[in-house]
Amino acid sequence: MAEHGPAKSVYLHAGAPIAGSGFLQRALWANRRRLGDAGVCYPLAGPGEHFGAVMDLREMSWGGRRDPAWDGAWERVARRTLDWDGPTALFSQELLGGVTEQQAKRAVAALEPAEVHVVFITRDLGRQLVLDWQEQLRHAHTITFERFVDDLVEHGIGAPEPYGPMFWGLHDPERVLRTWEAAVPRDRIHVITLPPYDPDPGLLWGRYCAVTGLDPAAYDVAGIPAEEPLSVIEAELLRRLNVKIAPALGGDYERVVRDHLVGAGLADAADAAGRTEMGLPERHAAWAADRTRRLAGALRAAGYRIVGDLDELTTPRHPDGVVQPGDLPEERIATASVAVVAHLLERIAGAQERIGMAHLNSELASVRRNLDRLIESAASPSPALQRAARRAASRRAP
């Protein structure tokens, strides 16, 4: 590539999934103009381009589909970054955590001569297992929570696909960052810790700004929603619904679930049946705590730059009364199901009313157009009528 002046710092946020990545991407996109005014480049032409760029870098398809628009997307993002006159650029996509060493080197080479940093956000492993299972449900999967955790604990990254590679390949900070060390020196690898149950996205934003040199007060993130976990009743009900609705909805699944179930019908179900936090099965809680302690020790020994406190990973605060989905009484499932049906019927009725009003408005608009044409015709007689009037007048003339 051609030279582009003084080297800039580029911060690649590479995971982990469900550790604030959605909030961070929404915050950066919403503040892209403020970032630009401060000399910071967020090099995306659209809010979802980060996904296509990583699909291009990793040469992946998604859901059995590869969008032709992804071809060359990483190079386009890199070119915008290098063409930027300011000293800093930011990129966030949690699937960057799954690159191979060769792909990490390709990513960095495309950004040379910029100084590339890697940012990884992590929390207690047990909490990540819960949240990742819920994320799998949002993508139409039907595996039970107990089977999901049992397989990941017993088989590690060799657990049945896609869960083994998707969880351990993206959530294990030791594995992810060891891969990135092939392309980025350790003193440019940053680890941000999060407490397991802290719902305040301001904590993440402040720590991310500390890594990247942003002034957190200069950007508006107050109205940007955090990633809210599902309660145990919401998650289990969605899992059971997936068995029926996922094959029927096909490519519309994620849109329908996002618009009508998550945060909507399922929230009504939880209100009706009672909200309870999810937690790990008791037989795996001690294992997760021990594995998290070993991961924290490895991060400390690696000499990465830590923002936050590694003790947040090893002293998780589990809420009282956590329940596993398999322990839910069927009576609660039935109550929740009725609430979901009631919610969806109300939405259908409202949609029919809106469609009816739209049809009526369309009919009225057509009537108004016809009346306008009649009025115009009355005000301006047709040429034939005008000719007939002239002929009649000429016959009457002496």
CSV table of C-alpha atoms in Angstrom, one decimal, residues 129 146-160 168 283-284 287 291:
chain,number,residue,atom,x,y,z
A,129,LEU,CA,-22.0,-19.5,29.4
A,146,GLU,CA,-28.1,-28.4,30.5
A,147,ARG,CA,-26.9,-30.2,27.3
A,148,PHE,CA,-25.2,-27.0,26.1
A,149,VAL,CA,-23.1,-26.6,29.3
A,150,ASP,CA,-22.4,-30.3,29.7
A,151,ASP,CA,-21.0,-30.6,26.2
A,152,LEU,CA,-18.8,-27.5,26.5
A,153,VAL,CA,-17.4,-28.6,29.9
A,154,GLU,CA,-16.8,-32.2,28.8
A,155,HIS,CA,-15.5,-31.6,25.3
A,156,GLY,CA,-14.2,-28.1,25.2
A,157,ILE,CA,-13.7,-26.7,21.8
A,158,GLY,CA,-14.4,-30.2,20.4
A,159,ALA,CA,-18.0,-30.0,21.6
A,160,PRO,CA,-20.6,-30.5,18.9
A,168,TRP,CA,-14.4,-21.6,23.3
A,283,ARG,CA,-22.5,-29.4,39.3
A,284,HIS,CA,-20.7,-26.9,37.1
A,287,TRP,CA,-15.7,-25.9,37.7
A,291,ARG,CA,-11.5,-22.3,35.1
